[in-house]
Coordinates of C-alpha atoms and ligand atoms in Angstrom, one line a residue:
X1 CA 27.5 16.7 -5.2
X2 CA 29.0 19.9 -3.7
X3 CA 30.9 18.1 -1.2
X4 CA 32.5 15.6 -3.6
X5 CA 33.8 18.7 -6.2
X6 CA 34.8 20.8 -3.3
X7 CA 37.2 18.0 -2.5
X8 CA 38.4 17.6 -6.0
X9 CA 37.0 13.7 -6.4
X10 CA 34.5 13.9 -8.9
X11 CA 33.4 10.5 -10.1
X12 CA 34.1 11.2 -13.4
X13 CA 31.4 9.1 -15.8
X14 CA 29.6 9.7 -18.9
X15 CA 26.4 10.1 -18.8
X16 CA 24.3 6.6 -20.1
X17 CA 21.8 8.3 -22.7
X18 CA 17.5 7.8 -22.0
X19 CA 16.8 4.6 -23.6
X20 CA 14.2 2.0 -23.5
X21 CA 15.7 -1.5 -23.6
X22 CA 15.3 -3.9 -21.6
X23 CA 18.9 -4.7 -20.7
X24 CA 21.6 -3.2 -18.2
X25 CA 23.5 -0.3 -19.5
X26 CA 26.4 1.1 -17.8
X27 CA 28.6 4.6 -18.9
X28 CA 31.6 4.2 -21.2
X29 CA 34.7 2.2 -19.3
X30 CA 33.0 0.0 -17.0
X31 CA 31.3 -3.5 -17.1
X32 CA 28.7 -5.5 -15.3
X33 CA 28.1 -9.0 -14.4
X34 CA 25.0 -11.0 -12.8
X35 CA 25.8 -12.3 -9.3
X36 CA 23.3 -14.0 -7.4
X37 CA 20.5 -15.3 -10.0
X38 CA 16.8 -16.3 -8.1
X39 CA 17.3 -20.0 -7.8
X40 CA 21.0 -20.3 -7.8
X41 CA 21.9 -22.0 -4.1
X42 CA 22.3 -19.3 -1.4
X43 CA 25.1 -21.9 -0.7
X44 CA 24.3 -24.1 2.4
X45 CA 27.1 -27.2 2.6
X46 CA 25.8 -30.3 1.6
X47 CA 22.7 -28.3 0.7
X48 CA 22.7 -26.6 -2.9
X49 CA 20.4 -27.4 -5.2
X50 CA 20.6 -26.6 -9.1
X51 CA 18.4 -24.3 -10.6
X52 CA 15.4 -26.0 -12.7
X53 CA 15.0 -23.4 -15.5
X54 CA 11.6 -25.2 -16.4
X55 CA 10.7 -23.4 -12.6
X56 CA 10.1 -27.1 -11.3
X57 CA 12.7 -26.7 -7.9
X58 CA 10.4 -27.2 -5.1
X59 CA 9.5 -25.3 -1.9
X60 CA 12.0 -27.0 0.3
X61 CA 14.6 -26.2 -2.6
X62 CA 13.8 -22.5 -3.3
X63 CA 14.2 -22.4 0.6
X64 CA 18.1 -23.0 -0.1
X65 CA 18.1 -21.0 -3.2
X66 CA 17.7 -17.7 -3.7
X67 CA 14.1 -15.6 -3.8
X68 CA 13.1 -13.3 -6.7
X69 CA 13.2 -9.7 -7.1
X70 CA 16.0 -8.6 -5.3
X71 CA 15.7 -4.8 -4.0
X72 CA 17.9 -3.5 -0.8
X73 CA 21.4 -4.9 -0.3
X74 CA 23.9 -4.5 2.1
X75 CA 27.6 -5.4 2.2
X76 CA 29.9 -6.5 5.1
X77 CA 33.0 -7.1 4.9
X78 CA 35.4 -9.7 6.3
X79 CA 37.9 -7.6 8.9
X80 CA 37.6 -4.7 7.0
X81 CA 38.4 -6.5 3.8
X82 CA 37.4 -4.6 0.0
X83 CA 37.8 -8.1 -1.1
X84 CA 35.8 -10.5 0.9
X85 CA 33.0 -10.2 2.8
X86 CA 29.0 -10.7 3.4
X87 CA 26.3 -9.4 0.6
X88 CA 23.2 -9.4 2.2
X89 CA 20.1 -8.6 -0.1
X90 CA 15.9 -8.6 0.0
X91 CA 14.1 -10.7 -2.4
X92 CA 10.7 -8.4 -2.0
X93 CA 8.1 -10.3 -3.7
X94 CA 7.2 -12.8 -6.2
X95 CA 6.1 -13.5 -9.7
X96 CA 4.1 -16.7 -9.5
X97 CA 3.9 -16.9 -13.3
X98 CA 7.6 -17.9 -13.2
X99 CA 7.7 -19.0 -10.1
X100 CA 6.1 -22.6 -10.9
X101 CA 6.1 -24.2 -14.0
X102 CA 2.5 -23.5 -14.8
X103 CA 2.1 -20.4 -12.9
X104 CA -1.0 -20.1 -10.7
X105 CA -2.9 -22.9 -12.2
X106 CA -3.8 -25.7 -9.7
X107 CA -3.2 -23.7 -6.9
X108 CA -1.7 -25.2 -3.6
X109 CA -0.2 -25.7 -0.5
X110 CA 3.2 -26.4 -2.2
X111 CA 2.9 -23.2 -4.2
X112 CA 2.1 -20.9 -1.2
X113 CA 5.1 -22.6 0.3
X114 CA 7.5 -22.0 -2.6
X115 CA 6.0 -18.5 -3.0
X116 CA 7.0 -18.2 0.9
X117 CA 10.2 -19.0 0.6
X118 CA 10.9 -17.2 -2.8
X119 CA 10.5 -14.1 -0.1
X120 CA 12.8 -12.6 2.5
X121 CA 16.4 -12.4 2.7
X122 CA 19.7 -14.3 1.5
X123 CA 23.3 -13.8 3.3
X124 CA 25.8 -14.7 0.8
X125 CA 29.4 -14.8 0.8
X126 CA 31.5 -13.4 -1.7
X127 CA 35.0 -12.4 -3.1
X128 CA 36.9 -10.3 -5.8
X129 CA 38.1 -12.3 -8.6
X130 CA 39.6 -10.6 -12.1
X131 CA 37.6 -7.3 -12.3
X132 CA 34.5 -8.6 -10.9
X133 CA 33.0 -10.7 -8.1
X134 CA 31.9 -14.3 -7.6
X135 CA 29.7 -16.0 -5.1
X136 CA 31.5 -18.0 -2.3
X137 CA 29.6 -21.3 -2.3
X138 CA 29.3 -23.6 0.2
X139 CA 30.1 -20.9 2.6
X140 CA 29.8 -21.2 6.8
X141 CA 27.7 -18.0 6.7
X142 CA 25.3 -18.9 3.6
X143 CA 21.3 -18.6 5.1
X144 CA 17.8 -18.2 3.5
X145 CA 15.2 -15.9 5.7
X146 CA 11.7 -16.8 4.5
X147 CA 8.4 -16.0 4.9
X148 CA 8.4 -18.8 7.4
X149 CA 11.3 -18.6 9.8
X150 CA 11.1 -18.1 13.6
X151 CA 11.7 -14.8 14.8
X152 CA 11.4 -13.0 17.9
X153 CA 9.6 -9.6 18.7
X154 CA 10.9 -7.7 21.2
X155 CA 10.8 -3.5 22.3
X156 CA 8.1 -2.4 23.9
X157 CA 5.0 -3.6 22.0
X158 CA 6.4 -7.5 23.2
X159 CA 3.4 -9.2 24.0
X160 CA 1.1 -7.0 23.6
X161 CA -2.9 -8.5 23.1
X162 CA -3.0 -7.5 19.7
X163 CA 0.2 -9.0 18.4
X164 CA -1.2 -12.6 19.7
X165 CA -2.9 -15.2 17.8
X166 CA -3.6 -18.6 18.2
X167 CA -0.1 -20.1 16.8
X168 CA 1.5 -17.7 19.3
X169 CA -0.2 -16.5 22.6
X170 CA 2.6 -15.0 23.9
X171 CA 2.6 -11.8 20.9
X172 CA 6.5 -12.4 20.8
X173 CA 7.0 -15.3 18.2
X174 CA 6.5 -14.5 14.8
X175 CA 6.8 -17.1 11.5
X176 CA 9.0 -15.0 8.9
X177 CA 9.4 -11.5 7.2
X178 CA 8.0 -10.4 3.6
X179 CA 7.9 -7.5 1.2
X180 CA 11.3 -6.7 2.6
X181 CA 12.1 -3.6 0.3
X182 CA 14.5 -1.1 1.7
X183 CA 16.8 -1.7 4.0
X184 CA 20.1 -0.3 6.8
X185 CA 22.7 -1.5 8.4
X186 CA 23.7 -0.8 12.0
X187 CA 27.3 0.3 12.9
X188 CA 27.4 -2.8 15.2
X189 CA 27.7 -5.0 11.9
X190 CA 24.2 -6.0 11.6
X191 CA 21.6 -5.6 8.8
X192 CA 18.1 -4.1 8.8
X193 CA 15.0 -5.3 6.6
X194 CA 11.9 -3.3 6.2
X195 CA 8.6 -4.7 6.1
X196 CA 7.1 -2.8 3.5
X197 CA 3.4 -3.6 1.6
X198 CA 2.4 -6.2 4.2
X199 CA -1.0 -5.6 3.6
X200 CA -1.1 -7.3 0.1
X201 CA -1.1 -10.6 1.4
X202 CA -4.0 -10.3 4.1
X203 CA -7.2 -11.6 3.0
X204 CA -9.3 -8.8 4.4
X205 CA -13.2 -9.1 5.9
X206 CA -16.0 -7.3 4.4
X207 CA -16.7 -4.5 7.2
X208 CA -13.5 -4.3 8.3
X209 CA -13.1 -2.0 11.4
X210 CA -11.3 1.2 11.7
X211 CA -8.0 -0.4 12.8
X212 CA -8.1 -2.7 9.4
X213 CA -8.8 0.1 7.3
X214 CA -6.1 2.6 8.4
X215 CA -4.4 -0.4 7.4
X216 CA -5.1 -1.4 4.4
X217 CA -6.4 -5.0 4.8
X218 CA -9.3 -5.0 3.2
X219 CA -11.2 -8.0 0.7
X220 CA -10.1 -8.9 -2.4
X221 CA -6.2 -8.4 -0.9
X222 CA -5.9 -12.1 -1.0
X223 CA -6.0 -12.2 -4.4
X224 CA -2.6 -11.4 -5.9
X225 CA -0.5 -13.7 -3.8
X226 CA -3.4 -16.1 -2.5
X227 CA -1.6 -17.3 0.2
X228 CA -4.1 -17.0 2.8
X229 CA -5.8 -19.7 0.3
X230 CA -3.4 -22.8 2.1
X231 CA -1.9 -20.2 5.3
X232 CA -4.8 -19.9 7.2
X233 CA -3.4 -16.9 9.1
X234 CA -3.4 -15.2 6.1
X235 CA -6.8 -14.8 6.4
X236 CA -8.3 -11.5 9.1
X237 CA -11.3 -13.2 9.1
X238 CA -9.8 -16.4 11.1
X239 CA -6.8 -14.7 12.3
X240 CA -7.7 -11.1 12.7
X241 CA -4.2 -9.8 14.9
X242 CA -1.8 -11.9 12.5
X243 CA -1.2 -8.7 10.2
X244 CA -0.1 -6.5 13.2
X245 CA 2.7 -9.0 13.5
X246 CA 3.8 -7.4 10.1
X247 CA 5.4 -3.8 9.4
X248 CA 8.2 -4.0 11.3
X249 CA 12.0 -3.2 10.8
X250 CA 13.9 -7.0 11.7
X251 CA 17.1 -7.0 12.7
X252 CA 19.5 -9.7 11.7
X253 CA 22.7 -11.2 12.2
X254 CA 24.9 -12.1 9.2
X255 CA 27.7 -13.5 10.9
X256 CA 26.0 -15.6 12.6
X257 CA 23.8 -18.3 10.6
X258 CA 21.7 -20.0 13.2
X259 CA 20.6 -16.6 15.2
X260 CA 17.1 -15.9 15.4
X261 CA 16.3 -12.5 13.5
X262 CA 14.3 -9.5 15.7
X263 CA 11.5 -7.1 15.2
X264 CA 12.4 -4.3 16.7
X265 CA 8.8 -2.9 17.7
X266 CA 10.4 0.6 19.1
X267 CA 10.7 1.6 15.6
X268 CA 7.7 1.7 15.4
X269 CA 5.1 0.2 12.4
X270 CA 4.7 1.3 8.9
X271 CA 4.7 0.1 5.3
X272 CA 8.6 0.6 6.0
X273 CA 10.9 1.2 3.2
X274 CA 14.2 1.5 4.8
X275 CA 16.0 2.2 7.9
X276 CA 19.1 4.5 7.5
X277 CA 21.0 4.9 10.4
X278 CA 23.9 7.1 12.2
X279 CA 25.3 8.5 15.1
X280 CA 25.2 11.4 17.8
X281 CA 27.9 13.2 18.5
X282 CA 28.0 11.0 22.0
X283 CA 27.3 8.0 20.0
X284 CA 23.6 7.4 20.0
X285 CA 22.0 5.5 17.5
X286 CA 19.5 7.7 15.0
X287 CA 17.3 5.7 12.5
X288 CA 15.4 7.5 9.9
X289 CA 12.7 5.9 7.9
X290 CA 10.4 6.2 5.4
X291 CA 7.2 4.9 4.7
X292 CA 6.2 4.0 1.2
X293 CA 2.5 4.6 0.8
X294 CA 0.7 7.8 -0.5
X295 CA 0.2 10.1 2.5
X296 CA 2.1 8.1 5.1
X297 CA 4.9 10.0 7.0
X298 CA 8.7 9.8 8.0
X299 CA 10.3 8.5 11.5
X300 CA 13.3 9.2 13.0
X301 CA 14.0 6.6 16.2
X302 CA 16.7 8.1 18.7
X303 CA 18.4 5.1 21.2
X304 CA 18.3 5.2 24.6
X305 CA 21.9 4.4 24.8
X306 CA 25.3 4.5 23.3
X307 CA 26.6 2.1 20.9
X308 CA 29.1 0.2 22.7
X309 CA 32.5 -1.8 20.9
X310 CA 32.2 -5.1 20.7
X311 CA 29.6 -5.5 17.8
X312 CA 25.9 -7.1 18.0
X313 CA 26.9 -8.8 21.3
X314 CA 27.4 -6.0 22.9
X315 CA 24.4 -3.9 21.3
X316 CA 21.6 -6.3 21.4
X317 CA 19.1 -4.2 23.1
X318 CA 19.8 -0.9 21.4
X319 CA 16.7 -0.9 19.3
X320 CA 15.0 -1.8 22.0
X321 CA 14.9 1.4 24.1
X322 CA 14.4 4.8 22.4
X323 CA 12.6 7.5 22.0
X324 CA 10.7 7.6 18.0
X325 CA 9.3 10.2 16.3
X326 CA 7.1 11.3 13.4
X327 CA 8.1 14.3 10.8
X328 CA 6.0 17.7 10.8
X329 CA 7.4 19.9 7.7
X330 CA 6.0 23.5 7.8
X331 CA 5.4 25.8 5.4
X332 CA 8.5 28.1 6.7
X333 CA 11.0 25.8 5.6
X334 CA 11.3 24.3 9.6
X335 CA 10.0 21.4 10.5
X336 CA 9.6 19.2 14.1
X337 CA 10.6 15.7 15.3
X338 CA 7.0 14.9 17.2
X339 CA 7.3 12.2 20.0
X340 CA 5.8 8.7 19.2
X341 CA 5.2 8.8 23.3
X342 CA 2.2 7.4 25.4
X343 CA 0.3 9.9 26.9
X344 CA 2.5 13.0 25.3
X345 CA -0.4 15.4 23.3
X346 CA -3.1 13.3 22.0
X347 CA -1.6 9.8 22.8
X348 CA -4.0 9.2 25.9
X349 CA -6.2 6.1 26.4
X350 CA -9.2 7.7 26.0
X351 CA -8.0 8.1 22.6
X352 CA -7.0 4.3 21.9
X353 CA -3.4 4.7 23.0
X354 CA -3.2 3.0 26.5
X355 CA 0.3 1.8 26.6
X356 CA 3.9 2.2 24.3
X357 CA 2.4 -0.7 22.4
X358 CA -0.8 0.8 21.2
X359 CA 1.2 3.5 19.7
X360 CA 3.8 1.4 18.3
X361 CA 1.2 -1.0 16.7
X362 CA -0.8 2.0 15.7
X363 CA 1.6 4.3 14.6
X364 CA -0.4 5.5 11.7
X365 CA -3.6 6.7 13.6
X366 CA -0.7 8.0 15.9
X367 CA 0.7 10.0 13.5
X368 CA -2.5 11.6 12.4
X369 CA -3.2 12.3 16.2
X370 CA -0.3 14.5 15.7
X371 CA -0.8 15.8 12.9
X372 CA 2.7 14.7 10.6
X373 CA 3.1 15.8 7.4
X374 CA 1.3 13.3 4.8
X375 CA 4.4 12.5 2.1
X376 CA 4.3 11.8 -1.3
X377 CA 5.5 8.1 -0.8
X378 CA 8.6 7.9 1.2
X379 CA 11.3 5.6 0.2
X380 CA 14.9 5.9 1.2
X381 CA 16.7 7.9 3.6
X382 CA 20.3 8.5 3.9
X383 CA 22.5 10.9 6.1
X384 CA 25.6 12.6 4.1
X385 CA 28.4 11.3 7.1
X386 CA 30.6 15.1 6.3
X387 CA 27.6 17.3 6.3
X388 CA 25.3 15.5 8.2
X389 CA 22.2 16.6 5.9
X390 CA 19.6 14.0 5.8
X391 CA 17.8 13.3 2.3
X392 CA 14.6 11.2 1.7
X393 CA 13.4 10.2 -1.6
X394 CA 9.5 11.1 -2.2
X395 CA 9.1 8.5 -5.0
X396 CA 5.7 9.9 -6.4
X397 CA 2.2 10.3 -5.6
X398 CA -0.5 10.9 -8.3
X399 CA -3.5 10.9 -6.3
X400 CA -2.0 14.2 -4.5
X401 CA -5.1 16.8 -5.2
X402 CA -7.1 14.3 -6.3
X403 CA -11.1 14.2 -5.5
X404 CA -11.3 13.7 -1.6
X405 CA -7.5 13.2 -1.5
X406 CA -5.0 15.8 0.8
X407 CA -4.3 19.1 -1.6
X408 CA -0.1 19.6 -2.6
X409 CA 1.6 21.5 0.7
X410 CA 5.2 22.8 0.9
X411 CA 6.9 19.8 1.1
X412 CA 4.7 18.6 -1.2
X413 CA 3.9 20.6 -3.8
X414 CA 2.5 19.5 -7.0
X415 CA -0.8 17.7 -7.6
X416 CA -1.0 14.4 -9.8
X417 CA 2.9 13.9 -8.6
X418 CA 3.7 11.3 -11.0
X419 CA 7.3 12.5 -10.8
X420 CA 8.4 12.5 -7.2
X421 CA 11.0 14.8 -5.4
X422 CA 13.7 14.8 -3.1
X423 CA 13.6 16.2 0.2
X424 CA 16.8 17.2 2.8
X425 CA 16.7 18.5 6.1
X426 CA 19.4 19.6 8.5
X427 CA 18.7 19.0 11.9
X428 CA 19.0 22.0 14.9
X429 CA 22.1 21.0 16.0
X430 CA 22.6 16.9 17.1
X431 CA 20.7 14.3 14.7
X432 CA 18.9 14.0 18.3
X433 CA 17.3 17.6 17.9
X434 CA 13.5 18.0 17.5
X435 CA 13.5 20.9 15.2
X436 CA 15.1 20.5 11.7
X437 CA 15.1 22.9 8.2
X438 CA 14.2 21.6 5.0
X439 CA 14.3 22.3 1.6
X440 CA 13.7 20.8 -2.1
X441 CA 17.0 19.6 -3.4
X442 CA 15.1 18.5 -6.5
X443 CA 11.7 18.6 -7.8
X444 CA 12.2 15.7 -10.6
X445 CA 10.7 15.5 -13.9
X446 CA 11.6 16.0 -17.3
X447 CA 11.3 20.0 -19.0
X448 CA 10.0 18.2 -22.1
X449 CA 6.3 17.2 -20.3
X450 CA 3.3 19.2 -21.8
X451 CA 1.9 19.1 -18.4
X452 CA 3.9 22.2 -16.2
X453 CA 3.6 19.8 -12.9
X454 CA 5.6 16.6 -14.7
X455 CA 9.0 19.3 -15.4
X456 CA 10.2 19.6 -12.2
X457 CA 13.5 21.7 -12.0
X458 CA 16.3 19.3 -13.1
X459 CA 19.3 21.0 -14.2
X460 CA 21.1 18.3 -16.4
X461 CA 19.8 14.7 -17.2
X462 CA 15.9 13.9 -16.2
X463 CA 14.6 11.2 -14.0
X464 CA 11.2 10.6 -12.1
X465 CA 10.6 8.7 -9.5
X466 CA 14.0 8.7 -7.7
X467 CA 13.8 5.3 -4.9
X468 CA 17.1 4.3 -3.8
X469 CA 19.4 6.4 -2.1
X470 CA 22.5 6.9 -0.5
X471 CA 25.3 9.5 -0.2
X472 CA 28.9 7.6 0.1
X473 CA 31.8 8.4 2.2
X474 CA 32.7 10.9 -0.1
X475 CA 30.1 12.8 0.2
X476 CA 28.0 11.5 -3.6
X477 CA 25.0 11.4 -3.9
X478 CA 23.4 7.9 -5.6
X479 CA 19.9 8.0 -6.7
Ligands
FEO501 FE1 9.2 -1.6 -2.6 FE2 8.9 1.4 -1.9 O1 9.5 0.2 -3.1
CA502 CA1 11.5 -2.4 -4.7
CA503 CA1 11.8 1.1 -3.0

């Protein structure tokens, strides 16, 4: 980026040419070398498994191994250490053809359990060895989050009557996290995972009501990971609130192994994709987020109060307390941060939102309220830490224009998107201001296309869909 060259440290790579094999490539000089395989043993003491390449491990086993199709990752290290330290990751879903040994045949309770744990999160430890990296194993801070483990849900939409369900009356004990795609990490050393396509798992009903709709739980949902087939709650017909519990960013822990992992409900609940976060001047925490799904919308969530020293101990109810807000980009290149607040503008009972919680819980229907801008697919944030821009990647959208679908608008500008964009913003003054101005840093796409919208305006080497993103301390840009 501009920042890196205007301080002389260019990162100096060949580019890998387009190719389309199916193996890792990486430029001229360096090397790479697998990890953290699904099924090798997150690394519990006592409690490590082999791997069964025949895919015969069973649930209790994958529960101590670790879950397939890794996507955000996080790493922490030990006192400050480039050497040693905590890799967190998100294993987002599962492929249940190579998940058991005859796939999805004879379908059963075991199966939905392995496929459970196969989700959620590992914390593993690891260190530099030679010019590469190897897994710490057993290690005191080794842990598998599942689609099963206790966690808490706290923030104001604790409790409320439609987070409650038969296993849990009181709407603040929830059983796991899933589809955990993007992700953040606090500066109080903790990670965050992102609920992101939570709908895919709920069976849905056949009329289902407004609420279910806006949210994507319809019939036929079921089908791909058939868990609601032995998980009863999986099913809205029977359990009708249990997919509210879902959509949340969690907060958890790595240092410490046996600590319960938190939804943190003031953030609001989307199809999250990740959770980028940073600091006010006066030392504030700001979390932006995306939301993956066509026509869904970005968030930004501004703490109550300061980040104190002293780590997670001392910041354990920071995402509790906040003010969040929903993106509105205009057509004159400014855009406004629009309050997530009960009874601000349309947010008034008589329009469904009675409390925080109803907000919260309903953030989509609060959002359109508003009237936010409808992005094409939302999927990482990051904020460059010398410039403090913030850029988001809008991963594609093909049904932009389409029949009885929103038309292309400024920030969103080309029908049948297949090829995404990238947005950046620089907020009026603190990350904490309410007015921002935007503009295109890319439109992505490849000159070669036939079709004029699939170009973009890529100087240099093409990509589409751009997803992951971060800009480092030096001011790169990784996409
Ligand atoms: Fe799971 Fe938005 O990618
Ligand atoms: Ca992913
Ligand atoms: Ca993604």
């Amino acid at each position: 980026s501009g920042n890196a060259a205007s301080l002389g440290r260019g990162i100096g790579f060949k580019s890998v040419p387009m190719a389309a094999v199916d193996r890792i490539v990486v430029p001229e000089g360096y090397s790479a070398q697998v990890l953290y395989r699904w099924g090798d043993a997150v690394g519990v003491a006592g409690q490590m498994p082999a791997f069964n390449a025949d895919a015969s491990n069973t649930a209790a086993e994958q529960a101590l191994q670790a879950g397939m199709h890794h996507d955000g990752m996080a790493f922490f290290p030990t006192e400050g250490s480039s050497q040693r330290g905590l890799l967190v990751m998100n294993h987002e879903y599962v492929d249940d053809g190579l998940l058991h040994t005859d796939g999805m045949k004879n379908w059963s309770a075991e199966k939905v359990r392995k496929s459970m744990n196969a989700h959620g999160v590992s914390v593993i430890e690891i260190q530099r060895e030679g010019s590469g990296w190897k897994q710490v194993a057993p290690s005191k801070f080794a842990r598998r989050i599942t689609a099963l483990t206790p966690m808490t849900l706290t923030g104001p939409a604790a409790g409320h009557p439609m987070l409650r369900t038969a296993g849990d009356p009181t709407g603040t004990r929830i059983l796991g996290t899933y589809n955990n795609c993007a992700n953040g990490h606090t500066p109080w050393g903790t990670y965050l995972t992102c609920e992101e396509n939570f709908a895919d798992y709920f069976e849905g009903v056949e009329n289902p009501d407004a609420h279910q709709r806006r949210w994507g739980i319809r019939k036929g949902n079921g089908a791909k990971y058939r868990w609601h087939e032995h998980e009863e709650r999986f099913s809205a017909a029977k359990h009708p609130n249990e997919s509210n519990r879902y959509g949340w960013v969690v907060e958890i822990d790595p240092q410490d192994p046996a600590s319960t992992p938190i939804k943190r409900s003031a953030l609001g609940r989307a199809a999250h994709e990740g959770a980028a976060t940073a600091l006010t001047a006066d030392g504030r925490a700001v979390v932006y987020m995306g939301e993956d799904s066509r026509f869904e919308y970005i968030y930004k969530f501004v703490s109550r109060d300061r980040v104190k020293p002293g780590g997670f101990a001392a910041n354990r109810e920071l995402l509790d307390h906040g003010t969040l807000y929903v993106a509105r980009f205009d057509v004159d290149g400014t855009g406004e941060w629009m309050p997530l607040v009960q009874g601000q503008g349309p947010l008034t009972a008589d329009k469904g939102f009675a409390n925080q919680g109803d907000v919260l819980i309903k953030s989509r229907q609060a959002s359109d309220a508003l009237g936010a801008t409808k992005m094409d697919r939302p999927e990482w944030t990051t904020v460059d830490p010398i410039t403090k821009e913030v850029y988001c990647t809008l991963t594609n959208n093909s049904n932009r224009g389409g029949q009885g679908q929103p038309f292309m608008d400024a920030a969103n500008p080309r029908s049948n998107n297949t090829m995404g964009q990238i947005i950046r913003w620089k907020e009026t003054g603190d990350l904490d201001a309410t007015r921002f101005a935007w503009n295109h840093l890319v439109l992505a796409g490849d000159p070669k296309q036939s079709r004029y919208e699939a170009q973009g305006n890529i100087k240099g080497d093409t990509f589409g869909s751009p997803d992951g993103l971060l800009v480092d301390a030096r001011g790169v840009l990784w996409i």
